[in-house]
Each structure stands twice: as structure tokens, then as C-alpha cells.
Coordinates of C-alpha atoms in Angstrom, one line a residue:
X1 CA 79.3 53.9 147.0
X2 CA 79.4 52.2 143.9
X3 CA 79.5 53.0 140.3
X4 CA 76.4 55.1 139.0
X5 CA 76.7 53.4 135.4
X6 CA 76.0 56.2 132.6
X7 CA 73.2 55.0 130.3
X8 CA 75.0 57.2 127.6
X9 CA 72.0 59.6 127.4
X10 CA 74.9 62.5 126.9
X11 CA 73.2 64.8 130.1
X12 CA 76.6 66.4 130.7
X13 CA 77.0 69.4 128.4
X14 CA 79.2 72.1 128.0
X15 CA 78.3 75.1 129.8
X16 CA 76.5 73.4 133.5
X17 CA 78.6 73.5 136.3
X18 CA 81.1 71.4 138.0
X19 CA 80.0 70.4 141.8
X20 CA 82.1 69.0 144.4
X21 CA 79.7 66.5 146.9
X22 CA 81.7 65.5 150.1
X23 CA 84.7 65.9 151.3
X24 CA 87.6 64.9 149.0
X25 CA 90.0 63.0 150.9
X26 CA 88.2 61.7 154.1
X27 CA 88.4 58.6 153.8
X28 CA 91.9 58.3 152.7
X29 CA 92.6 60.6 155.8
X30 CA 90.7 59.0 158.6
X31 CA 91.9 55.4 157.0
X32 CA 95.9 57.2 157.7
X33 CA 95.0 58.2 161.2
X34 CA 93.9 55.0 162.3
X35 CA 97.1 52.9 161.1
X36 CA 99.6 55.8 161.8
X37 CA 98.2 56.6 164.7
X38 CA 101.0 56.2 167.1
X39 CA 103.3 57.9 165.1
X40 CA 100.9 60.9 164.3
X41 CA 100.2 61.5 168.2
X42 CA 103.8 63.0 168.1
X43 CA 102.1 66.3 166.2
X44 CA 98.3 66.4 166.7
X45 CA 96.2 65.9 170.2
X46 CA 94.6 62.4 170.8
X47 CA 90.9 64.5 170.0
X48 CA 92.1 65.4 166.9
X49 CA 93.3 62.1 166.2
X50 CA 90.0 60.2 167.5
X51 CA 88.0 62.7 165.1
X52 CA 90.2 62.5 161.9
X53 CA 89.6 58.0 162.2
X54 CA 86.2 57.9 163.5
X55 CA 84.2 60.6 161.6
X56 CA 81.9 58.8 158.8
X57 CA 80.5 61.0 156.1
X58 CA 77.1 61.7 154.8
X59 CA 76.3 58.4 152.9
X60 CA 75.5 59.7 149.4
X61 CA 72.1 58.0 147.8
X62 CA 73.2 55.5 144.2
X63 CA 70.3 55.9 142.7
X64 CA 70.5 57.6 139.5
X65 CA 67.1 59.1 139.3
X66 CA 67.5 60.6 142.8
X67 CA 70.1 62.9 141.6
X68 CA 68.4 64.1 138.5
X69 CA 65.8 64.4 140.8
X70 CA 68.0 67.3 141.9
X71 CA 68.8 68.8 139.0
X72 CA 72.2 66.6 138.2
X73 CA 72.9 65.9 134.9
X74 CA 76.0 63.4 135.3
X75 CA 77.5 62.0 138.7
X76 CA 81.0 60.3 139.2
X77 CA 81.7 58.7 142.6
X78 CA 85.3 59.2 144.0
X79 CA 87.3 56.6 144.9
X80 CA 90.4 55.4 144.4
X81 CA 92.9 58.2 142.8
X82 CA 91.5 61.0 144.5
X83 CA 88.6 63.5 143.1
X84 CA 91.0 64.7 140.3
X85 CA 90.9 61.3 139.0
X86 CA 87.2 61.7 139.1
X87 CA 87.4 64.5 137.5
X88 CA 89.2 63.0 134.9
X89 CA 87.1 60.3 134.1
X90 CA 84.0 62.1 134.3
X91 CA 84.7 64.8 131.3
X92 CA 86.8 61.8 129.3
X93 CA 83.8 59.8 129.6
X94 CA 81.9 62.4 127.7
X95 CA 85.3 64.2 125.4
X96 CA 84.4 67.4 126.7
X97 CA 86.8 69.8 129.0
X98 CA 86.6 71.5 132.4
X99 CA 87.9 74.8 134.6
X100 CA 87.8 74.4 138.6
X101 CA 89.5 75.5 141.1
X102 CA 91.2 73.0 143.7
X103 CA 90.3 75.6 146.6
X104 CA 86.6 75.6 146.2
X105 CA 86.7 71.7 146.6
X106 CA 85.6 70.9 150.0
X107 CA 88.6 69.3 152.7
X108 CA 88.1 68.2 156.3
X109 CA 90.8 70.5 157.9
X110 CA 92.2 67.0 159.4
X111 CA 92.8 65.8 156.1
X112 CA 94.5 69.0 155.1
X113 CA 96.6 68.3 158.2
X114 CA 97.0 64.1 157.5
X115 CA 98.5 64.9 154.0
X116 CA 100.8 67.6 155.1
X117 CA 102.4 65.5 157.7
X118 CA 103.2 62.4 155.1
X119 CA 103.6 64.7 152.1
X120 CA 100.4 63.5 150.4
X121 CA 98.3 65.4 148.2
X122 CA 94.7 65.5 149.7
X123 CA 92.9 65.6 145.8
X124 CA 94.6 61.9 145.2
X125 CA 93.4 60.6 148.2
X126 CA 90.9 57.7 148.5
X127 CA 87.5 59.1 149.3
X128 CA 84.4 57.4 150.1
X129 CA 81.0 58.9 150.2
X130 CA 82.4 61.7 147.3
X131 CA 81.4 62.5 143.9
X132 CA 82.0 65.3 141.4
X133 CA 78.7 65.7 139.6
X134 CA 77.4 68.6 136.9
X135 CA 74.1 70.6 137.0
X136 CA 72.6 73.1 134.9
X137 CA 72.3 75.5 137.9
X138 CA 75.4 73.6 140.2
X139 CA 74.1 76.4 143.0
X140 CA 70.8 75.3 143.3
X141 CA 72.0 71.4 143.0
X142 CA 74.7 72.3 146.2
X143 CA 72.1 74.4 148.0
X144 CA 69.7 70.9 147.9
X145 CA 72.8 68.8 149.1
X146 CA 74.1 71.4 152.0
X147 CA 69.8 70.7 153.3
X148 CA 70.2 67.2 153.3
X149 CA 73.6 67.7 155.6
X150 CA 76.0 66.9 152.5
X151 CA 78.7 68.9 151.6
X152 CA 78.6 70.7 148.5
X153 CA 80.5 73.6 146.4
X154 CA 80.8 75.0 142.7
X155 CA 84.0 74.0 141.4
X156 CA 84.0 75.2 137.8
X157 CA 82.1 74.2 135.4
X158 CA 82.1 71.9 131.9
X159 CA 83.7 73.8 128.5
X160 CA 83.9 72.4 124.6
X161 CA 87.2 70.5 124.0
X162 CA 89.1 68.6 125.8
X163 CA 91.3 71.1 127.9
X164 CA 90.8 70.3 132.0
X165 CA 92.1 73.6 133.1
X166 CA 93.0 74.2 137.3
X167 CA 92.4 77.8 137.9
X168 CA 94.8 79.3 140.8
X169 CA 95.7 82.5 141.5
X170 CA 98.9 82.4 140.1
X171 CA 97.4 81.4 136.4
X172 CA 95.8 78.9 134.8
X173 CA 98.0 74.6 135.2
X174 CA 96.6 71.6 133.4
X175 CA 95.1 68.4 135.1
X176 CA 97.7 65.5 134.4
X177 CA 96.5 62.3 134.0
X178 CA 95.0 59.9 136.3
X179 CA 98.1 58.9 139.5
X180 CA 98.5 55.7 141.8
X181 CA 96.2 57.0 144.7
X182 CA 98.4 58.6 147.9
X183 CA 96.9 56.1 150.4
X184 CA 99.6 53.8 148.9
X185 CA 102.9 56.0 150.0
X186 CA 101.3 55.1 153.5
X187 CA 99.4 52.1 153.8
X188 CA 100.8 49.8 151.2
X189 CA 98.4 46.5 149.8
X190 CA 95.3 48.8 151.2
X191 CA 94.1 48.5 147.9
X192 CA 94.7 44.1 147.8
X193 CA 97.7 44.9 145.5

């Protein structure tokens, strides 16, 4: 998926809702279980193994207008750094702030799995086929998207300022700043570096 490019209308607001599309991580995953996969077949079944590096996600549509179409008012693709670098990006574009919650973001249980095995942390991980994207009514706008066989969940939502607030249920943590992505503790020069 390539960059949606913001035409600086200012859509995003205070107030809408934060909406996780896709799974965070997959990519990154299924990209580990295919070069690791000898050494992974020590813990997980050769099914598990064959899902995690062949399973493709839902192709998500580039076209601007289709997602205001359904009731998006900003998109941000994931990629490299995860869908907390995403996040980042996405409310710095625009100087506003955010609350989520990491457990309402959507993960492929093989990922989960993947990233506990090399110590990785699934929300840095290189995702395809991902976005974060904000909605006046970010049920409605996940609702369309779980229809159309794409994976979707309320996250949090937008605020005034520039605090990016994680909700848990031990408190409230900050986001820290944009990371190397966690595809490179495992596959080194993935990224042509």
C-alpha cells in the first residue's frame, strides 16, 4: 500500500475516533516465519508455521475518496516501524494528541506467537495491508470494513494537544517516539539497509 498523501484539508479533529484497519504486525510475522523457519519448527507445528508465512491480508483500497466514502476523515498506512509509528505520524502530522489502547488493536494470534519467540514487540513490526485511520463515528467506519472482510476495531480516539496517551489497565504510559522496526533484530538488510 502506498502513501495516501494528505491534501492538508485538516479532516482529522479532536474528538473522532481512532480505528485500527488490519492486523498490525502480519507482515512482519509471516516475513519471520518464512526465513526462520527451520529454527521456529522447534516450538510451533509445520500448520502453524505454513499459515503464519503464507496468509496474505485483505488488500486495503489507496484511493482517498473511497475512504471518506466511508466516513474516514484521515488514513495512515502502516509500514515500516510498526502501527505505533503510524500512530505517531498520523496525530504529528496534524499537532493534535491521542488515547488507545494496544489491546483493542487487532493481532494475528501467530504473530503474537512470532514476536514472543524472538522477543519482538508485535506493534513495531512491519505491516502491510494496515492503516490507523479516524472517523467521526470509528464504529460505523469498522462495521463497513469488518463487511468488506477487513479487520477493524476502535482504538481510542483523537484529543487537543499533543499528549499520545496508551491506556492499560495498570494506568495511563506515553507513546515514545518513532523505533528502528523489529523485523531488523531478525532479518537484517530486509529493509536494503
Amino acid at each position: 500500500m502506498r502513501k495516501i498523501v494528505r491534501d492538508n484539508t485538516g479532516l482529522m479533529a479532536a474528538g473522532q475516533d481512532l480505528v485500527a484497519v488490519g492486523y498490525a504486525g502480519a507482515r512482519g510475522g509471516a516475513l519471520i516465519a518464512q526465513a526462520r523457519k527451520e529454527e521456529l519448527r522447534a516450538r510451533f507445528s509445520e500448520s502453524f508455521l505454513n499459515q503464519a508465512a503464507c496468509r496474505r491480508e485483505v488488500s486495503l483500497p489507496e484511493e482517498r475518496g473511497y475512504w471518506l466514502s466511508l466516513g474516514a476523515a484521515e488514513l495512515e498506512p502502516v509500514g515500516e516501524g510498526g502501527i505505533l509509528n503510524a500512530l505517531w505520524n498520523l496525530t504529528g502530522a496534524y499537532g493534535l494528541g491521542m488515547e488507545f489502547s494496544l489491546r483493542a488493536i487487532p493481532l494475528r494470534q501467530e504473530t503474537v506467537e512470532i514476536c514472543e519467540e524472538f522477543g519482538l514487540n508485535p506493534y513495531r513490526l512491519y505491516s502491510e495491508d494496515c492503516a490507523v485511520a479516524t472517523a467521526a463515528n470509528g464504529g460505523r467506519l469498522a462495521q463497513q470494513l469488518k463487511k468488506l472482510g477487513i479487520p477493524a476495531a476502535v482504538v481510542g480516539r483523537i484529543k487537543k494537544g499533543v499528549a499520545r496517551e496508551i491506556l492499560t489497565d495498570e494506568g495511563t504510559g506515553y507513546l515514545e517516539r518513532p523505533q528502528e522496526d523489529e523485523l531488523k533484530k531478525v532479518l537484517p538488510g530486509y529493509f536494503g539497509e
